[in-house]
Amino acid sequence: MSEHKDFLRTIVEKDLKTGKYKNIITRFPPEPNGFPHIGHAKSIAINFGIARDYNGHCNLRMDDTNPTTEDTKYVEALKDAVEWLGFEWKGDVRYTSDYFDKLYAWAIELVKMGKAYVDSLDEETMREYRGTVTEAGKRSKYAHRSAEENLDLLERMKNGEFKDGEHVLRAKIDMSAANMKMRDPLLYRIRHAHHYRAGDKWAIYPMYDFGHCLSDYIEGVTHSICTLEFENNRDIYDWVIDTLGLEPPRPYQHEFARLGINYTVMSKRKLLELVEKNYVNGWDDPRLPTIAGLRRRGYTPESILNFCDTIGIAKANSTVDVAQLEFCIRDDLNTKVPRVMCVLDPLKVTIENFVGSEELDASYYPDDVPKEGSRKIPFSKEIYIEREDFSQNPPKGYFRLTPDQPVRLKHAYIITCKEVKKDERGNITEIIAEYNPESKSGSDTSGIKVKSAIQWVDATSAKKVEVRLYDRLYSCENPDGLDDLNPDSLKIIKDALIEPAVVAEKPDVRFQFEREGYFYADPIDYTDANPVFNKIVGLKDSYAKKKETPRSESKSQVKKVQIDGETEPMSESEQALFNKYTTTLKLNSMVADILARDEKLSSFYAEVLSANNSPVTIANLVANEVARELKEKEVHELQFNASDVAKLVQMLDDGTISNKIAKEVFEEMAKSGEDPKRIVEAKGLVQISDTAVIEPIIDDIIAKNPDNVEKFRAGNTNLLGFFVGQVLKATGGKANPKVVNELVAQKLK
């Protein structure tokens, strides 16, 4: 069972303990109108994970009630995603369309009970009659039809006698309900379209709110777990089941926050637009957040499930940093994949004093990875190195090959530049070098000290490969449309060179290309004649990301990062700190990694923690705000000390200030060294938590935004953030966000 007892598992345990259910049955009910994305992966992990943890089972059910958008290719993609993630559904795949006859029979029951009617209003009038958040709706005149007339019309609708939109079947509930979803919601609509499974038998199809709850009931589902946008639909879910008087046990709906990731879109409509307008190369384009795309890029099921577990299950929507997903795949592959050498931008090096050829022994794995495996690397007079690994006019802190600075060839020898050849335009075409015969890796007796090791390939035996370098599809954190696409999201290198064992021996399908990143042999386009590799994710702390090396880093620290260009394995003491941070202090793994690897930060963190026992809040502040200050300064140069940070955290924890205000106070502390409490008092930054002050502001904002209120109550719960943001803006960021969230949620019900 998961170590984390989230609120959903708490509900399940309570239901088992009280005897509400004997067995737990969940379901994953996607609509087969697009390829599943990583948000679906979270839902899959929750539904199948809960069933597994409590010895129950999970059904896979296609919610196929809209024949105009559904397709068998989407069904297969959904099945494939569940299996690839390592889960099994109970029995055969289920389909809402399997239950069409039962659903229709229940619809007839509601009509006979006087709880449903056929409405013939046009769409515009129906919308007008619905009312607003402040005004009750108006019931259609057709609601007064007799049960016999309604049954006749419903039968004729089913038989295809009417046009699309000419009639609908509606529940008769309450046109003045505060939850606008309950104002006589639609149960069936006419669709003259061929259904991919049911054929042409039906001309009417159930709406989600009618088909979903009853399908759950048919399957004996106990916990119907949905994302937050269906929170208002729960009232309809309960109304349908309760009104029909279905025999218990019955299912209940529970909602969790959907997954949002920055630099990413997960709207099916927007993903479909990207695919159909050829902005990407199909649903499995490695830049997409689809499971097919992530899989083709080289992500592993373990990394995605670990990501889902790390972000947890929340009740409020939020956005997760895509770096957290990248951390999970990097963390997973670090102990799994072989290290090899690939040169993306080759520069020829001729070693004039080397004669003949040689095969060098090289392990696929560093010492800290408990795996065995090695290969022979050919070495001769002519090799290729990465073009950026030579500089004729090196910047400060450049530790690779220069006219005056030797460098080690990984697994080979130390070489020294003797001559630089250029073409007529001044471009470097070749380096003439010498090697030291006594400097062979593993038996170096040369006495030469170098500061870096670089990758290389033998000119004669290297294999030409195509490398696809993928970057984020969008260039901004919160993309809205096509204008936000990143024009540099894909770069294709046709003539990269890789050491021969990778292609000839195929020791794996995923590799770490030394100092470049993690790569995956493309499962579609790779052939022996034309090997193709996709970049999964870059290496943390590569030289390209360290051009502005913090002045406070010691030379030894820079060297550690530069030699391999990858995440340096933790020392025993760093690993011990990391374990303490994640297990005892419950820190996020990324924050723990930052603190454990930096002695100054970990020491400062410990000092603050000794003054205020609030490990998570302190860790986030130190790993972000304090770390930025220490990039340019030593600890003794800071304008603030650990005691000041402890005071700031205390004000955060007791609700005196908000996170936004805390950042403002920290900036002032960093500049002036002023006591944080004095800054808060002098600037009047005390957080407003008094409901008597906040409520009138909320009321005013709600009154000014009736359209958004209606959309929220109609199911767009993402607008909660809009209202909270408006209140915070109106109070200059001083209102307590927690209090505002609670009050806004209450008033919008």
Coordinates of C-alpha atoms in Angstrom, one line a residue, residues 42-267:
K42 CA -2.7 10.1 -12.5
S43 CA -6.3 8.9 -12.6
I44 CA -5.2 5.4 -13.6
A45 CA -2.7 5.3 -10.8
I46 CA -5.4 6.5 -8.3
N47 CA -8.2 4.2 -9.4
F48 CA -6.1 1.0 -10.0
G49 CA -3.9 1.8 -7.0
I50 CA -6.7 2.1 -4.5
A51 CA -8.3 -1.1 -5.8
R52 CA -5.0 -2.9 -5.5
D53 CA -4.3 -1.5 -2.0
Y54 CA -7.6 -2.7 -0.6
N55 CA -7.7 -6.1 -2.4
G56 CA -10.5 -5.0 -4.7
H57 CA -10.6 -4.5 -8.4
C58 CA -10.8 -1.8 -11.0
N59 CA -12.8 -1.8 -14.2
L60 CA -11.7 -0.2 -17.4
R61 CA -14.8 1.3 -19.0
M62 CA -15.1 3.4 -22.2
D63 CA -17.6 6.2 -21.7
D64 CA -18.7 6.0 -25.3
T65 CA -21.9 8.1 -25.4
N66 CA -20.9 10.5 -28.2
P67 CA -20.7 8.8 -31.5
T68 CA -19.4 11.9 -33.4
T69 CA -16.0 12.0 -31.7
E70 CA -15.2 8.4 -30.7
D71 CA -13.0 5.9 -32.4
T72 CA -11.5 2.4 -31.9
K73 CA -8.0 3.8 -32.2
Y74 CA -8.6 5.8 -29.0
V75 CA -9.9 2.7 -27.3
E76 CA -6.8 0.8 -28.1
A77 CA -4.6 3.7 -27.0
L78 CA -6.4 3.8 -23.6
K79 CA -6.0 0.0 -23.1
D80 CA -2.4 0.2 -24.1
A81 CA -1.7 3.0 -21.6
V82 CA -3.2 1.1 -18.7
E83 CA -1.2 -2.0 -19.5
W84 CA 2.0 -0.1 -20.1
L85 CA 1.7 1.5 -16.7
G86 CA 1.5 -2.0 -15.2
F87 CA -2.1 -2.3 -14.3
E88 CA -4.8 -4.9 -15.1
W89 CA -8.5 -4.4 -15.3
K90 CA -11.1 -6.9 -14.0
G91 CA -12.6 -9.0 -16.8
D92 CA -13.2 -7.6 -20.3
V93 CA -13.1 -3.9 -21.2
R94 CA -16.5 -2.5 -20.5
Y95 CA -18.4 0.1 -22.5
T96 CA -21.2 2.4 -21.6
S97 CA -22.7 1.4 -24.9
D98 CA -23.1 -2.1 -23.5
Y99 CA -25.7 -0.7 -21.1
F100 CA -27.7 1.4 -23.6
D101 CA -30.8 -0.8 -23.3
K102 CA -30.7 -0.7 -19.5
L103 CA -30.2 3.1 -19.5
Y104 CA -33.1 3.6 -21.8
A105 CA -35.3 1.5 -19.6
W106 CA -34.4 3.6 -16.6
A107 CA -35.2 6.8 -18.6
I108 CA -38.6 5.4 -19.2
E109 CA -39.0 4.8 -15.5
L110 CA -38.2 8.4 -14.8
V111 CA -40.8 9.6 -17.3
K112 CA -43.4 7.3 -15.8
M113 CA -42.6 8.7 -12.4
G114 CA -43.1 12.3 -13.7
K115 CA -39.4 13.0 -13.0
A116 CA -38.4 13.4 -16.7
Y117 CA -40.0 15.0 -19.8
V118 CA -39.3 15.6 -23.4
D119 CA -38.5 19.3 -24.1
S120 CA -38.9 20.9 -27.5
L121 CA -37.4 24.3 -26.8
D122 CA -34.7 25.5 -29.1
E123 CA -31.2 25.7 -27.6
E124 CA -31.2 29.5 -27.3
T125 CA -34.5 29.6 -25.4
M126 CA -33.5 26.8 -23.2
R127 CA -30.3 28.7 -22.3
E128 CA -32.4 31.8 -21.6
Y129 CA -34.8 29.9 -19.4
R130 CA -32.0 28.5 -17.3
G131 CA -31.7 31.8 -15.4
T132 CA -28.6 33.2 -13.7
V133 CA -26.8 32.7 -10.5
T134 CA -29.0 35.4 -8.9
E135 CA -32.2 34.7 -10.7
A136 CA -34.2 31.4 -10.8
G137 CA -34.8 29.7 -14.1
K138 CA -38.1 29.3 -15.9
R139 CA -39.4 25.8 -16.6
S140 CA -40.3 25.0 -20.2
K141 CA -44.0 24.8 -21.1
Y142 CA -43.3 21.3 -22.5
A143 CA -42.6 20.1 -18.9
H144 CA -46.4 19.8 -18.6
R145 CA -46.7 17.1 -21.2
S146 CA -48.4 13.9 -19.9
A147 CA -46.3 10.8 -19.3
E148 CA -48.0 9.1 -22.3
E149 CA -47.0 11.9 -24.6
N150 CA -43.5 12.0 -23.3
L151 CA -43.1 8.2 -23.7
D152 CA -44.4 8.4 -27.3
L153 CA -42.0 11.2 -28.1
L154 CA -39.1 9.5 -26.5
E155 CA -39.7 6.3 -28.4
R156 CA -39.9 8.2 -31.7
M157 CA -36.7 10.1 -30.8
K158 CA -35.0 6.7 -30.3
N159 CA -36.3 5.5 -33.6
G160 CA -34.9 8.4 -35.5
E161 CA -38.0 10.3 -36.4
F162 CA -36.7 13.7 -35.4
K163 CA -33.8 15.9 -36.4
D164 CA -30.8 16.6 -34.2
G165 CA -31.7 19.1 -31.5
E166 CA -35.4 19.0 -32.2
H167 CA -36.1 17.4 -28.8
V168 CA -34.2 16.4 -25.7
L169 CA -35.1 14.4 -22.6
R170 CA -34.7 16.4 -19.4
A171 CA -34.9 15.5 -15.7
K172 CA -37.5 17.4 -13.8
I173 CA -35.7 18.7 -10.7
D174 CA -35.6 22.3 -9.7
M175 CA -35.3 25.4 -11.9
S176 CA -34.4 27.6 -8.9
A177 CA -31.6 25.3 -7.6
A178 CA -28.5 27.2 -6.5
N179 CA -26.4 24.5 -8.3
M180 CA -27.3 25.4 -11.9
K181 CA -26.5 21.8 -13.0
M182 CA -29.7 20.8 -11.2
R183 CA -32.0 23.1 -13.3
D184 CA -33.6 20.3 -15.2
P185 CA -30.4 18.8 -16.7
L186 CA -30.4 17.0 -20.1
L187 CA -30.6 13.2 -19.9
Y188 CA -30.7 12.3 -23.7
R189 CA -30.1 14.1 -26.9
I190 CA -30.6 13.2 -30.5
R191 CA -27.5 12.2 -32.6
H192 CA -28.0 10.8 -36.1
A193 CA -24.5 9.3 -36.2
H194 CA -23.1 5.9 -36.6
H195 CA -21.7 4.5 -33.4
Y196 CA -18.5 2.6 -33.7
R197 CA -19.9 -0.3 -31.6
A198 CA -23.7 0.1 -31.5
G199 CA -23.9 0.8 -35.2
D200 CA -27.1 2.5 -36.2
K201 CA -29.5 1.1 -33.6
W202 CA -29.8 4.3 -31.7
A203 CA -30.6 7.8 -32.7
I204 CA -30.5 9.1 -29.1
Y205 CA -27.5 8.9 -26.7
P206 CA -27.4 9.4 -22.9
M207 CA -25.6 12.4 -21.5
Y208 CA -22.6 11.9 -19.2
D209 CA -24.6 12.7 -16.0
F210 CA -27.2 10.1 -16.8
G211 CA -25.0 7.3 -18.2
H212 CA -22.1 7.6 -15.8
C213 CA -23.7 7.1 -12.4
L214 CA -25.9 4.2 -13.7
S215 CA -23.0 2.5 -15.4
D216 CA -21.2 2.7 -12.1
Y217 CA -24.2 1.1 -10.4
I218 CA -24.5 -1.7 -13.0
E219 CA -20.9 -2.6 -12.4
G220 CA -21.1 -2.5 -8.6
V221 CA -18.6 0.3 -8.3
T222 CA -18.2 1.6 -4.7
H223 CA -16.1 4.7 -5.2
S224 CA -16.6 6.7 -8.3
I225 CA -13.5 8.9 -8.3
C226 CA -13.6 12.0 -10.6
T227 CA -11.6 15.2 -11.1
L228 CA -12.8 18.4 -9.5
E229 CA -14.6 19.8 -12.6
F230 CA -17.3 17.2 -11.9
E231 CA -17.9 18.4 -8.3
N232 CA -21.2 20.1 -9.2
N233 CA -22.3 17.0 -11.2
R234 CA -22.3 15.0 -8.0
D235 CA -25.8 16.3 -7.1
I236 CA -27.1 14.9 -10.4
Y237 CA -25.3 11.7 -9.8
D238 CA -27.0 11.3 -6.4
W239 CA -30.4 12.5 -7.7
V240 CA -30.6 9.9 -10.5
I241 CA -29.7 7.0 -8.3
D242 CA -31.9 8.1 -5.4
T243 CA -34.9 9.0 -7.5
L244 CA -34.8 5.6 -9.2
G245 CA -34.7 4.0 -5.8
L246 CA -32.0 1.5 -6.8
E247 CA -31.3 -1.3 -4.5
P248 CA -28.1 -0.8 -2.3
P249 CA -25.2 -0.9 -2.2
R250 CA -24.9 2.1 -4.5
P251 CA -21.8 4.1 -5.6
Y252 CA -20.8 7.5 -4.4
Q253 CA -18.7 10.1 -6.3
H254 CA -15.6 11.6 -4.8
E255 CA -13.4 14.3 -6.5
F256 CA -9.7 15.1 -6.5
A257 CA -7.7 17.8 -8.1
R258 CA -6.8 17.3 -11.7
L259 CA -3.2 17.4 -12.8
G260 CA -1.8 20.7 -14.3
I261 CA 1.8 21.1 -15.4
N262 CA 3.4 24.3 -16.6
Y263 CA 4.7 24.6 -20.1
T264 CA 2.0 22.0 -21.0
V265 CA -1.5 21.8 -22.3
M266 CA -3.8 18.8 -21.5
S267 CA -7.0 20.0 -23.0

